[in-house]
Amino acid sequence: MNLRSTLIRTSVAAACAALATVALAQDKAPAAGDAKARMAAEAAFSKADANGDGKLSKDEAAKMPAIASKFEMLDKDKDGALTLAEFAAGYTAAG
């Protein structure tokens, strides 16, 4: 092996190690507050989803003024309904 191939292999190994470190750092477990917020959003969504179809129409969202006021902004795919993910992006326990 010559010096050039050794340097290349060392650089590749260092890059892989750096990427692995970044990936592990992103896999941290969510904080307890995050889990509680997610559960609160899921509960509010289920309660508002009157027909149980797994999405909120404008009529269903109207029961929650904080969500209704930003319905169009939250409806990212512009299908006229909010999925749980779209709803959760705008939900706060007070809203």
GROMACS .gro file of N, CA and C in nm:
model
  285
    1MET      N    1   0.084  -0.117   0.000
    1MET     CA    2   0.000   0.000   0.000
    1MET      C    3   0.088   0.124   0.000
    2ASN      N    4   0.049   0.219  -0.078
    2ASN     CA    5   0.128   0.340  -0.080
    2ASN      C    6   0.064   0.445   0.009
    3LEU      N    7   0.130   0.556   0.024
    3LEU     CA    8   0.085   0.662   0.113
    3LEU      C    9  -0.050   0.718   0.070
    4ARG      N   10  -0.072   0.732  -0.059
    4ARG     CA   11  -0.197   0.788  -0.109
    4ARG      C   12  -0.317   0.701  -0.071
    5SER      N   13  -0.308   0.572  -0.092
    5SER     CA   14  -0.420   0.484  -0.058
    5SER      C   15  -0.442   0.479   0.093
    6THR      N   16  -0.337   0.489   0.170
    6THR     CA   17  -0.350   0.492   0.316
    6THR      C   18  -0.424   0.618   0.359
    7LEU      N   19  -0.390   0.730   0.300
    7LEU     CA   20  -0.458   0.856   0.333
    7LEU      C   21  -0.605   0.851   0.293
    8ILE      N   22  -0.634   0.794   0.179
    8ILE     CA   23  -0.773   0.783   0.134
    8ILE      C   24  -0.852   0.695   0.229
    9ARG      N   25  -0.798   0.582   0.264
    9ARG     CA   26  -0.869   0.490   0.356
    9ARG      C   27  -0.889   0.555   0.492
   10THR      N   28  -0.790   0.626   0.540
   10THR     CA   29  -0.802   0.693   0.670
   10THR      C   30  -0.908   0.802   0.664
   11SER      N   31  -0.912   0.877   0.555
   11SER     CA   32  -1.012   0.983   0.539
   11SER      C   33  -1.152   0.925   0.532
   12VAL      N   34  -1.168   0.817   0.460
   12VAL     CA   35  -1.300   0.752   0.449
   12VAL      C   36  -1.344   0.699   0.586
   13ALA      N   37  -1.252   0.638   0.658
   13ALA     CA   38  -1.285   0.586   0.791
   13ALA      C   39  -1.324   0.700   0.886
   14ALA      N   40  -1.254   0.810   0.880
   14ALA     CA   41  -1.285   0.925   0.965
   14ALA      C   42  -1.422   0.983   0.930
   15ALA      N   43  -1.451   0.992   0.801
   15ALA     CA   44  -1.582   1.043   0.758
   15ALA      C   45  -1.695   0.952   0.805
   16CYS      N   46  -1.675   0.823   0.794
   16CYS     CA   47  -1.776   0.726   0.840
   16CYS      C   48  -1.798   0.739   0.990
   17ALA      N   49  -1.691   0.753   1.064
   17ALA     CA   50  -1.702   0.767   1.209
   17ALA      C   51  -1.777   0.895   1.245
   18ALA      N   52  -1.750   1.003   1.174
   18ALA     CA   53  -1.819   1.130   1.199
   18ALA      C   54  -1.967   1.118   1.169
   19LEU      N   55  -2.001   1.055   1.058
   19LEU     CA   56  -2.142   1.037   1.021
   19LEU      C   57  -2.214   0.948   1.122
   20ALA      N   58  -2.148   0.846   1.168
   20ALA     CA   59  -2.209   0.758   1.267
   20ALA      C   60  -2.236   0.833   1.397
   21THR      N   61  -2.144   0.919   1.436
   21THR     CA   62  -2.163   0.998   1.558
   21THR      C   63  -2.282   1.091   1.544
   22VAL      N   64  -2.296   1.155   1.429
   22VAL     CA   65  -2.409   1.244   1.405
   22VAL      C   66  -2.539   1.164   1.406
   23ALA      N   67  -2.541   1.049   1.345
   23ALA     CA   68  -2.661   0.966   1.341
   23ALA      C   69  -2.702   0.922   1.481
   24LEU      N   70  -2.607   0.882   1.562
   24LEU     CA   71  -2.637   0.840   1.698
   24LEU      C   72  -2.689   0.956   1.781
   25ALA      N   73  -2.636   1.074   1.760
   25ALA     CA   74  -2.681   1.191   1.835
   25ALA      C   75  -2.826   1.224   1.803
   26GLN      N   76  -2.871   1.196   1.681
   26GLN     CA   77  -3.007   1.226   1.642
   26GLN      C   78  -3.105   1.120   1.689
   27ASP      N   79  -3.059   1.007   1.732
   27ASP     CA   80  -3.147   0.898   1.775
   27ASP      C   81  -3.180   0.903   1.923
   28LYS      N   82  -3.156   1.016   1.988
   28LYS     CA   83  -3.187   1.026   2.129
   28LYS      C   84  -3.336   1.005   2.151
   29ALA      N   85  -3.371   0.947   2.263
   29ALA     CA   86  -3.511   0.927   2.297
   29ALA      C   87  -3.576   1.063   2.320
   30PRO      N   88  -3.702   1.079   2.281
   30PRO     CA   89  -3.769   1.207   2.302
   30PRO      C   90  -3.786   1.235   2.450
   31ALA      N   91  -3.787   1.360   2.486
   31ALA     CA   92  -3.807   1.399   2.625
   31ALA      C   93  -3.948   1.362   2.669
   32ALA      N   94  -3.966   1.346   2.799
   32ALA     CA   95  -4.097   1.309   2.852
   32ALA      C   96  -4.203   1.411   2.812
   33GLY      N   97  -4.166   1.538   2.807
   33GLY     CA   98  -4.260   1.642   2.766
   33GLY      C   99  -4.307   1.623   2.624
   34ASP      N  100  -4.217   1.576   2.536
   34ASP     CA  101  -4.254   1.550   2.398
   34ASP      C  102  -4.358   1.439   2.389
   35ALA      N  103  -4.339   1.335   2.467
   35ALA     CA  104  -4.433   1.222   2.467
   35ALA      C  105  -4.570   1.267   2.519
   36LYS      N  106  -4.569   1.349   2.623
   36LYS     CA  107  -4.696   1.398   2.677
   36LYS      C  108  -4.766   1.488   2.576
   37ALA      N  109  -4.689   1.573   2.509
   37ALA     CA  110  -4.749   1.662   2.409
   37ALA      C  111  -4.807   1.582   2.293
   38ARG      N  112  -4.735   1.478   2.251
   38ARG     CA  113  -4.784   1.394   2.141
   38ARG      C  114  -4.913   1.322   2.183
   39MET      N  115  -4.915   1.271   2.305
   39MET     CA  116  -5.035   1.202   2.353
   39MET      C  117  -5.153   1.298   2.364
   40ALA      N  118  -5.127   1.421   2.409
   40ALA     CA  119  -5.234   1.521   2.419
   40ALA      C  120  -5.288   1.555   2.281
   41ALA      N  121  -5.199   1.571   2.184
   41ALA     CA  122  -5.242   1.601   2.047
   41ALA      C  123  -5.324   1.486   1.990
   42GLU      N  124  -5.281   1.362   2.013
   42GLU     CA  125  -5.354   1.245   1.963
   42GLU      C  126  -5.492   1.237   2.026
   43ALA      N  127  -5.501   1.264   2.156
   43ALA     CA  128  -5.631   1.259   2.224
   43ALA      C  129  -5.725   1.368   2.171
   44ALA      N  130  -5.673   1.489   2.153
   44ALA     CA  131  -5.755   1.598   2.102
   44ALA      C  132  -5.800   1.569   1.959
   45PHE      N  133  -5.710   1.513   1.879
   45PHE     CA  134  -5.743   1.479   1.741
   45PHE      C  135  -5.855   1.375   1.738
   46SER      N  136  -5.841   1.270   1.818
   46SER     CA  137  -5.942   1.164   1.821
   46SER      C  138  -6.077   1.219   1.865
   47LYS      N  139  -6.076   1.308   1.962
   47LYS     CA  140  -6.201   1.366   2.011
   47LYS      C  141  -6.267   1.453   1.903
   48ALA      N  142  -6.186   1.528   1.830
   48ALA     CA  143  -6.240   1.617   1.726
   48ALA      C  144  -6.283   1.541   1.601
   49ASP      N  145  -6.225   1.424   1.577
   49ASP     CA  146  -6.256   1.344   1.458
   49ASP      C  147  -6.389   1.272   1.479
   50ALA      N  148  -6.497   1.348   1.462
   50ALA     CA  149  -6.631   1.298   1.494
   50ALA      C  150  -6.671   1.173   1.418
   51ASN      N  151  -6.632   1.162   1.292
   51ASN     CA  152  -6.673   1.045   1.213
   51ASN      C  153  -6.569   0.933   1.215
   52GLY      N  154  -6.458   0.954   1.284
   52GLY     CA  155  -6.359   0.848   1.301
   52GLY      C  156  -6.286   0.806   1.174
   53ASP      N  157  -6.277   0.898   1.075
   53ASP     CA  158  -6.211   0.860   0.951
   53ASP      C  159  -6.060   0.884   0.951
   54GLY      N  160  -6.007   0.932   1.063
   54GLY     CA  161  -5.863   0.952   1.072
   54GLY      C  162  -5.813   1.083   1.016
   55LYS      N  163  -5.905   1.174   0.986
   55LYS     CA  164  -5.867   1.307   0.941
   55LYS      C  165  -5.973   1.406   0.986
   56LEU      N  166  -5.933   1.533   0.996
   56LEU     CA  167  -6.027   1.635   1.040
   56LEU      C  168  -6.068   1.722   0.922
   57SER      N  169  -6.198   1.730   0.903
   57SER     CA  170  -6.252   1.821   0.803
   57SER      C  171  -6.255   1.961   0.862
   58LYS      N  172  -6.288   2.060   0.780
   58LYS     CA  173  -6.300   2.197   0.831
   58LYS      C  174  -6.410   2.205   0.936
   59ASP      N  175  -6.520   2.133   0.915
   59ASP     CA  176  -6.630   2.134   1.011
   59ASP      C  177  -6.586   2.077   1.145
   60GLU      N  178  -6.512   1.967   1.142
   60GLU     CA  179  -6.464   1.906   1.266
   60GLU      C  180  -6.363   1.998   1.336
   61ALA      N  181  -6.276   2.060   1.258
   61ALA     CA  182  -6.175   2.150   1.315
   61ALA      C  183  -6.237   2.277   1.370
   62ALA      N  184  -6.356   2.313   1.323
   62ALA     CA  185  -6.422   2.436   1.369
   62ALA      C  186  -6.449   2.434   1.519
   63LYS      N  187  -6.455   2.316   1.578
   63LYS     CA  188  -6.478   2.303   1.721
   63LYS      C  189  -6.355   2.345   1.802
   64MET      N  190  -6.244   2.364   1.734
   64MET     CA  191  -6.119   2.405   1.799
   64MET      C  192  -6.072   2.534   1.732
   65PRO      N  193  -6.112   2.649   1.783
   65PRO     CA  194  -6.082   2.776   1.717
   65PRO      C  195  -5.933   2.797   1.685
   66ALA      N  196  -5.843   2.753   1.772
   66ALA     CA  197  -5.700   2.771   1.746
   66ALA      C  198  -5.655   2.693   1.624
   67ILE      N  199  -5.716   2.579   1.599
   67ILE     CA  200  -5.683   2.498   1.481
   67ILE      C  201  -5.759   2.552   1.359
   68ALA      N  202  -5.885   2.585   1.378
   68ALA     CA  203  -5.967   2.634   1.267
   68ALA      C  204  -5.908   2.761   1.206
   69SER      N  205  -5.852   2.847   1.290
   69SER     CA  206  -5.798   2.974   1.241
   69SER      C  207  -5.675   2.957   1.153
   70LYS      N  208  -5.609   2.843   1.163
   70LYS     CA  209  -5.490   2.819   1.079
   70LYS      C  210  -5.503   2.691   0.997
   71PHE      N  211  -5.626   2.650   0.972
   71PHE     CA  212  -5.653   2.525   0.901
   71PHE      C  213  -5.580   2.519   0.766
   72GLU      N  214  -5.595   2.624   0.686
   72GLU     CA  215  -5.534   2.623   0.552
   72GLU      C  216  -5.382   2.611   0.559
   73MET      N  217  -5.322   2.679   0.658
   73MET     CA  218  -5.177   2.672   0.673
   73MET      C  219  -5.132   2.532   0.715
   74LEU      N  220  -5.208   2.468   0.803
   74LEU     CA  221  -5.172   2.335   0.852
   74LEU      C  222  -5.196   2.227   0.747
   75ASP      N  223  -5.292   2.248   0.659
   75ASP     CA  224  -5.326   2.149   0.556
   75ASP      C  225  -5.219   2.151   0.446
   76LYS      N  226  -5.106   2.090   0.475
   76LYS     CA  227  -4.989   2.097   0.386
   76LYS      C  228  -5.014   2.036   0.249
   77ASP      N  229  -5.093   1.928   0.242
   77ASP     CA  230  -5.117   1.866   0.112
   77ASP      C  231  -5.241   1.921   0.041
   78LYS      N  232  -5.303   2.020   0.103
   78LYS     CA  233  -5.417   2.092   0.044
   78LYS      C  234  -5.529   2.000  -0.003
   79ASP      N  235  -5.559   1.899   0.080
   79ASP     CA  236  -5.667   1.807   0.045
   79ASP      C  237  -5.797   1.840   0.119
   80GLY      N  238  -5.798   1.949   0.194
   80GLY     CA  239  -5.919   1.990   0.264
   80GLY      C  240  -5.942   1.918   0.395
   81ALA      N  241  -5.843   1.845   0.443
   81ALA     CA  242  -5.853   1.773   0.571
   81ALA      C  243  -5.717   1.771   0.637
   82LEU      N  244  -5.719   1.763   0.770
   82LEU     CA  245  -5.593   1.754   0.845
   82LEU      C  246  -5.568   1.611   0.889
   83THR      N  247  -5.450   1.564   0.861
   83THR     CA  248  -5.406   1.436   0.916
   83THR      C  249  -5.361   1.461   1.060
   84LEU      N  250  -5.334   1.354   1.132
   84LEU     CA  251  -5.284   1.370   1.268
   84LEU      C  252  -5.154   1.450   1.268
   85ALA      N  253  -5.064   1.422   1.174
   85ALA     CA  254  -4.936   1.493   1.169
   85ALA      C  255  -4.958   1.642   1.142
   86GLU      N  256  -5.047   1.674   1.049
   86GLU     CA  257  -5.075   1.814   1.019
   86GLU      C  258  -5.138   1.883   1.139
   87PHE      N  259  -5.231   1.815   1.204
   87PHE     CA  260  -5.297   1.868   1.323
   87PHE      C  261  -5.196   1.892   1.434
   88ALA      N  262  -5.112   1.793   1.460
   88ALA     CA  263  -5.015   1.801   1.569
   88ALA      C  264  -4.917   1.916   1.549
   89ALA      N  265  -4.887   1.950   1.424
   89ALA     CA  266  -4.795   2.061   1.397
   89ALA      C  267  -4.851   2.194   1.448
   90GLY      N  268  -4.981   2.205   1.458
   90GLY     CA  269  -5.041   2.330   1.503
   90GLY      C  270  -5.108   2.323   1.638
   91TYR      N  271  -5.106   2.205   1.699
   91TYR     CA  272  -5.178   2.186   1.825
   91TYR      C  273  -5.093   2.224   1.945
   92THR      N  274  -5.155   2.292   2.038
   92THR     CA  275  -5.096   2.311   2.170
   92THR      C  276  -5.204   2.274   2.270
   93ALA      N  277  -5.165   2.232   2.387
   93ALA     CA  278  -5.263   2.187   2.486
   93ALA      C  279  -5.365   2.296   2.516
   94ALA      N  280  -5.323   2.420   2.510
   94ALA     CA  281  -5.416   2.531   2.534
   94ALA      C  282  -5.508   2.552   2.416
   95GLY      N  283  -5.465   2.503   2.294
   95GLY     CA  284  -5.544   2.528   2.173
   95GLY      C  285  -5.636   2.417   2.146
   0.00000   0.00000   0.00000
